[in-house]
Coordinates of C-alpha atoms in Angstrom, one line a residue:
X100 CA -51.0 25.3 -11.6
X101 CA -47.6 27.1 -11.3
X102 CA -48.4 27.9 -7.7
X103 CA -49.3 24.3 -7.0
X104 CA -46.0 23.0 -8.4
X105 CA -44.1 25.6 -6.5
X106 CA -45.8 24.9 -3.1
X107 CA -45.5 21.1 -3.6
X108 CA -41.8 21.4 -4.4
X109 CA -41.3 23.6 -1.4
X110 CA -42.9 21.2 1.0
X111 CA -41.1 18.2 -0.4
X112 CA -37.8 20.1 -0.3
X113 CA -38.4 21.0 3.4
X114 CA -39.1 17.3 4.1
X115 CA -35.8 16.2 2.4
X116 CA -33.9 18.8 4.3
X117 CA -35.4 17.6 7.6
X118 CA -34.4 14.0 6.7
X119 CA -30.9 15.2 6.0
X120 CA -30.5 17.1 9.2
X121 CA -32.4 15.2 11.9
X122 CA -30.7 12.0 13.2
X123 CA -33.7 9.8 12.3
X124 CA -31.7 6.6 13.1
X125 CA -32.0 7.2 16.8
X126 CA -33.4 6.2 19.2
X127 CA -35.2 3.7 16.8
X128 CA -34.2 2.9 13.2
X129 CA -36.3 4.7 10.6
X130 CA -39.0 2.3 9.4
X131 CA -38.6 3.1 5.7
X132 CA -35.4 1.4 4.6
X133 CA -35.1 3.0 1.1
X134 CA -34.6 6.3 2.9
X135 CA -31.5 5.0 4.7
X136 CA -29.4 4.1 1.6
X137 CA -26.6 6.1 0.1
X138 CA -28.9 7.0 -2.9
X139 CA -31.4 8.8 -0.6
X140 CA -30.6 12.2 -2.1
X141 CA -31.1 11.2 -5.7
X142 CA -34.1 9.1 -4.9
X143 CA -35.7 11.9 -2.9
X144 CA -35.0 14.5 -5.7
X145 CA -36.6 12.2 -8.2
X146 CA -39.7 11.6 -6.0
X147 CA -40.0 15.4 -5.3
X148 CA -39.9 16.2 -9.0
X149 CA -42.4 13.6 -10.0
X150 CA -44.8 14.6 -7.2
X151 CA -44.5 18.3 -8.0
X152 CA -45.3 17.7 -11.7
X153 CA -48.2 15.3 -10.7
X154 CA -49.6 18.0 -8.4
X155 CA -49.4 20.6 -11.3
X156 CA -51.3 18.1 -13.5
X157 CA -54.0 17.7 -10.9
X158 CA -54.3 21.5 -10.5
X159 CA -54.7 21.8 -14.3
X160 CA -57.6 19.3 -14.1
X161 CA -59.3 20.8 -11.1
X162 CA -58.2 24.5 -11.2
X163 CA -60.9 25.8 -8.8
X164 CA -60.0 23.4 -6.0
X165 CA -56.3 23.9 -6.5
X166 CA -56.9 27.7 -6.4
X167 CA -58.6 27.4 -3.0
X168 CA -55.8 25.2 -1.6
X169 CA -52.8 27.4 -2.7
X170 CA -54.6 30.6 -1.5
X171 CA -55.2 29.0 1.9
X172 CA -53.4 31.0 4.6
X173 CA -52.7 27.7 6.5
X174 CA -50.6 26.5 3.6
X175 CA -48.7 29.7 3.3
X176 CA -48.0 30.1 7.0
X177 CA -47.4 26.4 7.4
X178 CA -44.8 26.3 4.7
X179 CA -43.1 29.4 6.1
X180 CA -43.0 27.9 9.6
X181 CA -41.7 24.6 8.3
X182 CA -38.9 26.4 6.4
X183 CA -38.1 28.4 9.5
X184 CA -37.9 25.2 11.4
X185 CA -35.5 23.6 8.9
X186 CA -33.3 26.7 9.1
X187 CA -33.2 26.8 12.9
X188 CA -32.7 23.0 13.1
X189 CA -29.8 23.1 10.7
X190 CA -28.2 26.1 12.5
X191 CA -28.6 24.7 16.0
X192 CA -27.3 21.2 15.1
X193 CA -24.4 22.9 13.3
X194 CA -23.5 25.0 16.4
X195 CA -23.9 22.0 18.8
X196 CA -21.8 19.7 16.7
X197 CA -19.4 22.4 15.7
X198 CA -20.1 21.7 12.0
X199 CA -19.2 24.7 10.0
X200 CA -21.0 23.6 6.8
X201 CA -24.3 23.2 8.7
X202 CA -23.8 26.6 10.4
X203 CA -23.4 28.3 7.0
X204 CA -26.3 26.3 5.5
X205 CA -28.5 27.3 8.5
X206 CA -27.7 31.0 8.2
X207 CA -28.3 30.8 4.5
X208 CA -31.7 29.2 4.9
X209 CA -32.6 31.7 7.6
X210 CA -31.7 34.5 5.3
X211 CA -33.9 33.0 2.6
X212 CA -36.8 32.9 5.1
X213 CA -36.3 36.5 6.0
X214 CA -36.2 37.4 2.4
X215 CA -39.8 36.0 2.0
X216 CA -41.0 37.6 5.2
X217 CA -42.4 40.8 3.5
X218 CA -44.9 38.6 1.7
X219 CA -46.9 38.2 4.9
X220 CA -47.6 41.9 5.3
X221 CA -47.6 43.0 1.6
X222 CA -50.2 40.6 0.2
X223 CA -50.0 37.2 -1.4
X224 CA -49.3 37.5 -5.2
X225 CA -49.2 33.8 -6.0
X226 CA -47.9 34.1 -9.5
X227 CA -45.6 37.0 -8.7
X228 CA -41.9 36.6 -8.2
X229 CA -41.0 35.9 -4.5
X230 CA -37.8 38.0 -4.7
X231 CA -39.1 40.9 -2.7
X232 CA -35.9 41.4 -0.8
X233 CA -33.3 40.3 -3.4
X234 CA -30.2 41.2 -1.4
X235 CA -31.2 39.1 1.6
X236 CA -32.2 36.1 -0.5
X237 CA -29.0 36.4 -2.6
X238 CA -27.0 36.4 0.7
X239 CA -28.8 33.3 1.9
X240 CA -28.3 31.5 -1.4
X241 CA -24.6 32.4 -1.4
X242 CA -24.1 30.9 2.0
X243 CA -25.8 27.7 1.1
X244 CA -23.7 27.4 -2.1
X245 CA -20.5 28.1 -0.2
X246 CA -21.4 25.3 2.2
X247 CA -22.1 22.9 -0.7
X248 CA -18.8 23.9 -2.3
X249 CA -17.0 23.4 0.9
X250 CA -18.4 19.9 1.2
X251 CA -17.5 19.2 -2.4
X252 CA -13.9 20.5 -1.9
X253 CA -13.4 18.4 1.3
X254 CA -14.8 15.3 -0.5
X255 CA -12.3 16.0 -3.3
X256 CA -9.4 16.3 -0.8
X257 CA -10.4 13.1 1.0
X258 CA -10.6 11.3 -2.3
X259 CA -7.1 12.3 -3.3
X260 CA -5.8 11.6 0.2
X261 CA -7.4 8.1 0.2
X262 CA -5.9 7.5 -3.3
X263 CA -2.4 8.5 -2.1
X264 CA -2.8 6.3 1.0
X265 CA -4.0 3.4 -1.2
X266 CA -1.0 3.8 -3.5
X267 CA 1.4 3.9 -0.6
X268 CA -0.2 0.9 1.0
X269 CA 0.1 -1.0 -2.3
X270 CA 3.7 -0.1 -2.7
X271 CA 4.4 -1.2 0.9
X272 CA 2.6 -4.5 0.3
X273 CA 4.7 -5.1 -2.8
X274 CA 7.9 -4.3 -1.0
X275 CA 6.9 -6.5 2.0
X276 CA 6.0 -9.4 -0.4
X277 CA 9.4 -9.1 -2.2
X278 CA 11.2 -8.9 1.2
X279 CA 9.4 -12.0 2.4
X280 CA 10.1 -13.9 -0.8
X281 CA 13.7 -13.0 -0.6
X282 CA 13.9 -14.0 3.0
X283 CA 12.2 -17.3 2.3
X284 CA 14.6 -17.9 -0.6
X285 CA 17.7 -17.3 1.6
X286 CA 16.4 -19.5 4.4
X287 CA 15.7 -22.4 2.0
X288 CA 19.3 -22.2 0.7
X289 CA 20.7 -22.1 4.2
X290 CA 18.5 -24.9 5.4
X291 CA 19.6 -27.1 2.5
X292 CA 23.2 -26.9 3.6
X293 CA 22.4 -27.3 7.3
X294 CA 20.3 -30.4 6.6
X295 CA 23.3 -32.1 4.9
X296 CA 25.7 -31.1 7.6
X297 CA 23.4 -32.3 10.3
X298 CA 23.1 -35.7 8.6
X299 CA 26.9 -36.0 8.5
X300 CA 27.0 -35.4 12.3
X301 CA 24.5 -38.1 13.0
X302 CA 26.3 -40.7 10.8
X303 CA 28.8 -43.1 12.3
X304 CA 32.4 -42.3 11.3
X305 CA 34.7 -44.9 12.8
X306 CA 37.6 -43.8 10.6
X307 CA 37.3 -40.2 11.6
X308 CA 37.1 -38.7 8.1
X309 CA 34.6 -36.1 9.2
X310 CA 36.0 -33.2 11.3
X311 CA 33.1 -33.0 13.7
X312 CA 34.4 -30.1 15.7
X313 CA 34.8 -28.0 12.5
X314 CA 31.4 -29.1 11.2
X315 CA 29.7 -28.2 14.5
X316 CA 31.3 -24.8 14.4
X317 CA 30.2 -24.3 10.8
X318 CA 26.7 -25.3 11.7
X319 CA 26.6 -23.0 14.7
X320 CA 27.7 -20.1 12.5
X321 CA 25.1 -20.9 9.8
X322 CA 22.3 -21.1 12.4
X323 CA 23.4 -17.8 13.9
X324 CA 23.3 -16.3 10.4
X325 CA 19.8 -17.6 9.8
X326 CA 18.8 -16.2 13.2
X327 CA 20.2 -12.9 12.1
X328 CA 18.0 -12.9 9.0
X329 CA 14.9 -13.1 11.1
X330 CA 16.0 -10.4 13.6
X331 CA 15.7 -6.8 12.5
X332 CA 18.1 -5.7 15.2
X333 CA 21.0 -7.6 13.7
X334 CA 21.8 -4.9 11.3
X335 CA 23.0 -2.6 14.1
X336 CA 25.5 -5.1 15.6
X337 CA 27.2 -6.7 12.6
X338 CA 30.9 -6.2 11.9
X339 CA 31.8 -4.3 8.7
X340 CA 35.1 -6.2 8.1
X341 CA 35.4 -9.9 7.5
X342 CA 38.2 -12.4 7.4
X343 CA 37.4 -14.3 4.3
X344 CA 39.3 -17.6 4.7
X345 CA 37.5 -18.9 7.8
X346 CA 34.1 -17.9 6.4
X347 CA 34.6 -19.7 3.1
X348 CA 35.9 -22.8 4.8
X349 CA 32.8 -23.0 6.9
X350 CA 30.5 -22.4 4.0
X351 CA 32.3 -25.0 1.8
X352 CA 32.3 -27.5 4.7
X353 CA 28.5 -27.2 5.1
X354 CA 27.8 -27.6 1.3
X355 CA 30.0 -30.7 1.2
X356 CA 27.5 -32.2 3.6
X357 CA 25.1 -32.4 0.7
X358 CA 27.5 -34.5 -1.3
X359 CA 28.8 -31.6 -3.5
X360 CA 32.4 -31.9 -4.5
X361 CA 34.0 -28.6 -3.7
X362 CA 37.7 -27.6 -3.9
X363 CA 38.7 -24.4 -2.0
X364 CA 41.7 -22.2 -2.7
X365 CA 42.0 -19.0 -0.6
X366 CA 44.9 -16.7 0.0
X367 CA 46.0 -16.1 3.6
X368 CA 45.0 -13.0 5.5
X369 CA 42.3 -11.8 3.1
X370 CA 40.2 -9.1 4.9
X371 CA 37.3 -7.5 3.1
X372 CA 35.2 -4.5 4.0
X373 CA 31.8 -6.1 3.9
X374 CA 29.7 -7.7 6.6
X375 CA 30.2 -11.4 7.2
X376 CA 26.5 -12.3 6.9
X377 CA 26.2 -10.5 3.5
X378 CA 29.2 -12.4 2.1
X379 CA 27.8 -15.6 3.5
X380 CA 24.5 -14.9 1.9
X381 CA 26.1 -14.2 -1.5
X382 CA 28.3 -17.3 -1.5
X383 CA 25.5 -19.6 -0.2
X384 CA 23.3 -18.5 -3.0
X385 CA 26.0 -19.2 -5.6
X386 CA 26.8 -22.7 -4.2
X387 CA 23.1 -23.5 -3.8
X388 CA 22.6 -22.6 -7.5
X389 CA 25.4 -25.0 -8.4
X390 CA 23.7 -27.8 -6.4
X391 CA 20.3 -27.0 -7.9
X392 CA 21.1 -26.4 -11.6
X393 CA 24.3 -28.6 -11.9
X394 CA 23.7 -31.6 -9.6
X395 CA 26.7 -33.8 -9.3
X396 CA 29.0 -31.2 -10.9
X397 CA 32.5 -30.5 -9.5
X398 CA 32.8 -27.0 -8.0
X399 CA 35.9 -24.9 -7.5
X400 CA 36.0 -21.9 -5.2
X401 CA 39.0 -19.5 -5.4
X402 CA 39.7 -16.2 -3.6
X403 CA 42.7 -14.0 -4.5
X404 CA 43.7 -10.4 -3.9
X405 CA 43.4 -8.1 -7.0
X406 CA 44.5 -4.6 -6.2
X407 CA 41.8 -2.9 -4.2
X408 CA 39.4 -5.8 -4.4
X409 CA 39.3 -9.5 -3.6
X410 CA 38.1 -11.7 -6.5
X411 CA 36.1 -14.8 -5.5
X412 CA 35.7 -17.2 -8.4
X413 CA 33.0 -19.9 -8.2
X414 CA 33.2 -22.3 -11.1
X415 CA 31.5 -25.7 -11.9
X416 CA 31.6 -28.1 -14.8
X417 CA 27.9 -28.4 -15.2
X418 CA 25.7 -27.5 -18.2
X419 CA 26.4 -23.8 -17.8
X420 CA 24.4 -20.8 -19.1
X421 CA 23.4 -20.4 -22.7
X422 CA 25.7 -17.9 -24.5
X423 CA 24.5 -14.3 -24.4
X424 CA 22.3 -14.9 -21.3
X425 CA 25.0 -14.0 -18.7
X426 CA 23.7 -10.6 -17.9
X427 CA 20.0 -11.6 -18.4
X428 CA 19.9 -14.3 -15.7
X429 CA 21.1 -11.8 -13.0
X430 CA 17.8 -9.8 -13.3
X431 CA 15.1 -10.5 -10.7
X432 CA 12.5 -13.0 -11.7
X433 CA 14.4 -14.4 -14.7
X434 CA 14.7 -18.2 -14.8
X435 CA 16.2 -20.6 -17.3
X436 CA 14.2 -23.1 -19.1
X437 CA 13.3 -26.0 -16.8
X438 CA 14.5 -24.1 -13.8
X439 CA 13.0 -25.0 -10.4
X440 CA 14.2 -21.8 -8.7
X441 CA 12.5 -18.5 -8.1
X442 CA 14.8 -16.3 -10.2
X443 CA 15.7 -14.0 -7.3
X444 CA 19.0 -15.5 -5.9
X445 CA 21.4 -13.8 -8.3
X446 CA 19.5 -10.5 -8.2
X447 CA 19.7 -10.5 -4.4
X448 CA 23.5 -11.2 -4.5
X449 CA 24.0 -8.3 -7.0
X450 CA 22.0 -5.9 -4.8
X451 CA 23.9 -6.9 -1.7
X452 CA 27.3 -6.5 -3.3
X453 CA 26.3 -3.2 -5.0
X454 CA 25.2 -1.8 -1.6
X455 CA 28.7 -2.5 -0.2
X456 CA 30.8 -1.4 -3.1
X457 CA 31.1 -4.9 -4.6
X458 CA 30.2 -6.5 -7.9
X459 CA 28.9 -9.7 -9.4
X460 CA 29.1 -10.9 -12.9
X461 CA 28.9 -14.2 -14.8
X462 CA 31.9 -14.8 -17.1
X463 CA 31.1 -16.0 -20.7
X464 CA 31.4 -19.7 -21.4
X465 CA 34.7 -20.9 -22.8
X466 CA 34.3 -23.0 -25.9
X467 CA 36.9 -25.5 -24.7
X468 CA 35.2 -26.3 -21.4
X469 CA 31.6 -26.6 -20.0
X470 CA 30.2 -25.1 -16.8
X471 CA 29.4 -21.7 -15.3
X472 CA 31.8 -19.2 -13.7
X473 CA 30.6 -16.5 -11.3
X474 CA 33.0 -13.7 -10.4
X475 CA 32.5 -11.9 -7.1
X476 CA 34.5 -8.7 -6.4
X477 CA 34.7 -7.7 -2.7
X478 CA 36.0 -4.2 -1.6
X479 CA 39.2 -4.0 0.4
X480 CA 40.5 -1.0 2.3
X481 CA 44.1 0.2 2.0
X482 CA 46.8 -0.8 4.5
X483 CA 46.8 2.7 6.1
X484 CA 43.0 2.5 6.5

């Protein structure tokens, strides 16, 4: 019974090894689909174990017949030849495909076959241990185990590498999503002002109250800024110093096209060390917030020199911000109750200013007047610089 189980397990193991080595999907697909699934190894191991135990049970019921079968020289030499075939197939395919793991496995299986070779000229003790040449068999088993460990280690490395790549891809996707949402937010704010200015240009103005030349220049500058948002090459060509008065006049003129009442007060010859498109983006966001959260409010924009900085103050007489929330609303994603915005405009402004040495903060509400006051500090170089 023991010999029957051993021989049955050996033959089934040889069959599983052949299925693992031989490319049975070519030239025609293997007819048995269950053997082509990822669970082939576990399924084959289960089938081999059940079949070996079943063969042992049959040998226990019919011991005389089982004894004749397991002592048959055809079974002995056939199993040996099949095992030798598996070893040579694994070794040759490993050499042809330059697959180190298969080469090691092939040498290990060949060593195991050679370790059993003395059985063929020293008798056939069926119930005796087959370790007649322990050193050779130990060498073969070691090679096979090394090959298996190598496969396991490479699988472990690939798993960690794939996990790192997945984490990197997720981080890049989050960054790209935030960048796209920021870009869409900036374009919406700019388009709102452009739309109002374009409507002013198309309206009849027999009294000449609209300075069409200045409005066209402001529209052209705003469209160029929007084009720069969509062009990654614009970062290399932008100027690092900006004359503040002409820029603020253009931005205020565009926002007035939407019907916003804006008063502008700017000192002469204010030059700040910050790119023009960045300043325009910050001021446009603030004025767009005034239109969105305080519709119909009066807005005052002032710019004055304060030592090494230029202070730009944007103030309205709208409902304002609840007391104690001045620093909270600047965080990304924070929106007030009933707000229709995305909660990213002030955070983008703060990041832009911080990247160029500037600062943004919201002044606390005064008890004697309503509205919101945003203070923007822009860096200025010294006269020698």
